[in-house]
Amino acid sequence: MSDPRPIGVFDSGLGGLTVVRAIMDDLPAEPIAYVGDTARFPYGPRPAEEIRRFAVQIAQYLLTLDVKLIVVACNSATSAALDQVTAAVPVPVVGVIEPAVRAAVRATRNRRVGLIGTEVTVSSGAYQRSFAESAPDVEMTARPCPRFVEFVERGDTTSVELLDEAHRYLAPLQDAAVDTMILGCTHYPLLRGAIRHVMGPDVLLLSSADETAADVYDILAAKGLLSEAVERPVHRFASSGDPERFAALGRRFLGPEVAGALHVPFDEA
Ligand code: DGL
């Protein structure tokens, strides 16, 4: 049986499109309904309570589009609101933390793993709890890198200022001799080159995007919810901010699949 309903994906802005890229690569027959909450971006410095409210509101909007599964494609929203979103909707919900932790636990040889993310992602302790539950022998070193998101938003992936900041942010992870590092923010895969340059080729960089896509495949397959369509699916993109700006930047994050975007006025809701 084939299920043609879309997979709902949301993020505080454009970063979640790195997760969409991975889902489209693994599941090219699946239509995607994406919401970027750009009017209220960034989530990283916001209180967890506020992020919970936003995340549940967006998940409920996605239900009106008849989604069959929801991906919280934002580390900040997963850290603060995964349980609340799961409780609020009748469809399966996938966050970006568990898949990344699982991959890191599998990959690390010296049992020292680094995590970089936004302030709320690091301070919520969500990654720390996940490691403590699944692999208490792994020593995790976490570092918030709030300015990385600004650089990505400016399209700056190579400047001297960025590299100086990367050296500063990543020094504690180098001191901790991590052999595996989680890019715990959906923007960071776009800084992979700079981060690899600073950390060196021996540190494995894991993005939550690829691991999350694998989880989405497994859940849809287990529940008999995969689409078996052979024609190209129609994707929908929506943003709470300027939809034209979203579509233009979205093409940089994802590619030509972002043909246009709708405006959903969450800020006024
Ligand atoms: N999607 C957000 C995250 O993964 C990007 C940054 C933000 O909203 O602060 O944490």
PDB file of N, CA and C in Angstrom, residues 23 26 41 77-78 86-87 112-113 126 136 145 149 171 173 176-177 203-204 229 231:
ATOM      1  N   ILE A  23      16.487  13.853   3.540  1.00  0.00           N
ATOM      2  CA  ILE A  23      15.248  13.056   3.380  1.00  0.00           C
ATOM      3  C   ILE A  23      14.963  12.864   1.891  1.00  0.00           C
ATOM      4  N   ASP A  26      17.227  10.176   0.486  1.00  0.00           N
ATOM      5  CA  ASP A  26      16.901   8.804   0.898  1.00  0.00           C
ATOM      6  C   ASP A  26      15.506   8.386   0.452  1.00  0.00           C
ATOM      7  N   PHE A  41      12.812  33.584  14.019  1.00  0.00           N
ATOM      8  CA  PHE A  41      14.178  33.090  14.043  1.00  0.00           C
ATOM      9  C   PHE A  41      15.075  34.127  14.727  1.00  0.00           C
ATOM     10  N   ALA A  77      14.586  23.300  18.791  1.00  0.00           N
ATOM     11  CA  ALA A  77      13.199  22.881  19.042  1.00  0.00           C
ATOM     12  C   ALA A  77      13.139  21.437  19.536  1.00  0.00           C
ATOM     13  N   THR A  78      14.023  20.574  19.030  1.00  0.00           N
ATOM     14  CA  THR A  78      14.040  19.191  19.534  1.00  0.00           C
ATOM     15  C   THR A  78      14.436  19.193  21.010  1.00  0.00           C
ATOM     16  N   THR A  86       5.289  15.711  20.423  1.00  0.00           N
ATOM     17  CA  THR A  86       4.860  14.308  20.332  1.00  0.00           C
ATOM     18  C   THR A  86       3.498  14.126  21.001  1.00  0.00           C
ATOM     19  N   ALA A  87       3.314  14.792  22.144  1.00  0.00           N
ATOM     20  CA  ALA A  87       2.049  14.644  22.873  1.00  0.00           C
ATOM     21  C   ALA A  87       0.901  15.370  22.171  1.00  0.00           C
ATOM     22  N   ARG A 112      35.213   9.649  23.214  1.00  0.00           N
ATOM     23  CA  ARG A 112      35.152  11.077  23.517  1.00  0.00           C
ATOM     24  C   ARG A 112      34.469  11.772  22.342  1.00  0.00           C
ATOM     25  N   VAL A 113      33.308  12.332  22.646  1.00  0.00           N
ATOM     26  CA  VAL A 113      32.488  12.925  21.584  1.00  0.00           C
ATOM     27  C   VAL A 113      32.282  14.410  21.877  1.00  0.00           C
ATOM     28  N   ALA A 126      19.665  18.170  26.698  1.00  0.00           N
ATOM     29  CA  ALA A 126      18.995  17.073  25.982  1.00  0.00           C
ATOM     30  C   ALA A 126      20.008  16.078  25.405  1.00  0.00           C
ATOM     31  N   PRO A 136      26.660   5.579  28.768  1.00  0.00           N
ATOM     32  CA  PRO A 136      27.227   6.331  29.894  1.00  0.00           C
ATOM     33  C   PRO A 136      28.755   6.350  29.912  1.00  0.00           C
ATOM     34  N   CYS A 145      27.946  27.558  20.154  1.00  0.00           N
ATOM     35  CA  CYS A 145      28.654  28.390  19.149  1.00  0.00           C
ATOM     36  C   CYS A 145      27.642  29.353  18.528  1.00  0.00           C
ATOM     37  N   VAL A 149      25.603  30.626  13.506  1.00  0.00           N
ATOM     38  CA  VAL A 149      24.353  30.795  12.744  1.00  0.00           C
ATOM     39  C   VAL A 149      24.374  32.119  11.975  1.00  0.00           C
ATOM     40  N   ALA A 171      38.344  25.208  20.436  1.00  0.00           N
ATOM     41  CA  ALA A 171      39.539  24.866  21.228  1.00  0.00           C
ATOM     42  C   ALA A 171      39.232  23.873  22.361  1.00  0.00           C
ATOM     43  N   LEU A 173      37.111  21.536  22.478  1.00  0.00           N
ATOM     44  CA  LEU A 173      36.877  20.202  21.914  1.00  0.00           C
ATOM     45  C   LEU A 173      38.202  19.574  21.468  1.00  0.00           C
ATOM     46  N   ALA A 176      39.876  18.393  24.555  1.00  0.00           N
ATOM     47  CA  ALA A 176      39.259  17.166  25.082  1.00  0.00           C
ATOM     48  C   ALA A 176      39.564  15.950  24.201  1.00  0.00           C
ATOM     49  N   ALA A 177      40.292  16.158  23.094  1.00  0.00           N
ATOM     50  CA  ALA A 177      40.703  15.073  22.185  1.00  0.00           C
ATOM     51  C   ALA A 177      39.519  14.249  21.683  1.00  0.00           C
ATOM     52  N   VAL A 203      39.062  13.952  12.925  1.00  0.00           N
ATOM     53  CA  VAL A 203      37.832  14.035  13.720  1.00  0.00           C
ATOM     54  C   VAL A 203      36.638  13.859  12.778  1.00  0.00           C
ATOM     55  N   LEU A 204      35.813  12.877  13.096  1.00  0.00           N
ATOM     56  CA  LEU A 204      34.634  12.608  12.262  1.00  0.00           C
ATOM     57  C   LEU A 204      33.536  13.616  12.591  1.00  0.00           C
ATOM     58  N   ALA A 229       5.011   6.133  -5.055  1.00  0.00           N
ATOM     59  CA  ALA A 229       4.770   6.851  -6.319  1.00  0.00           C
ATOM     60  C   ALA A 229       6.036   6.851  -7.174  1.00  0.00           C
ATOM     61  N   GLU A 231       6.148   9.023 -10.050  1.00  0.00           N
ATOM     62  CA  GLU A 231       6.304  10.376 -10.590  1.00  0.00           C
ATOM     63  C   GLU A 231       6.901  11.281  -9.499  1.00  0.00           C
TER      64      GLU A 231
END
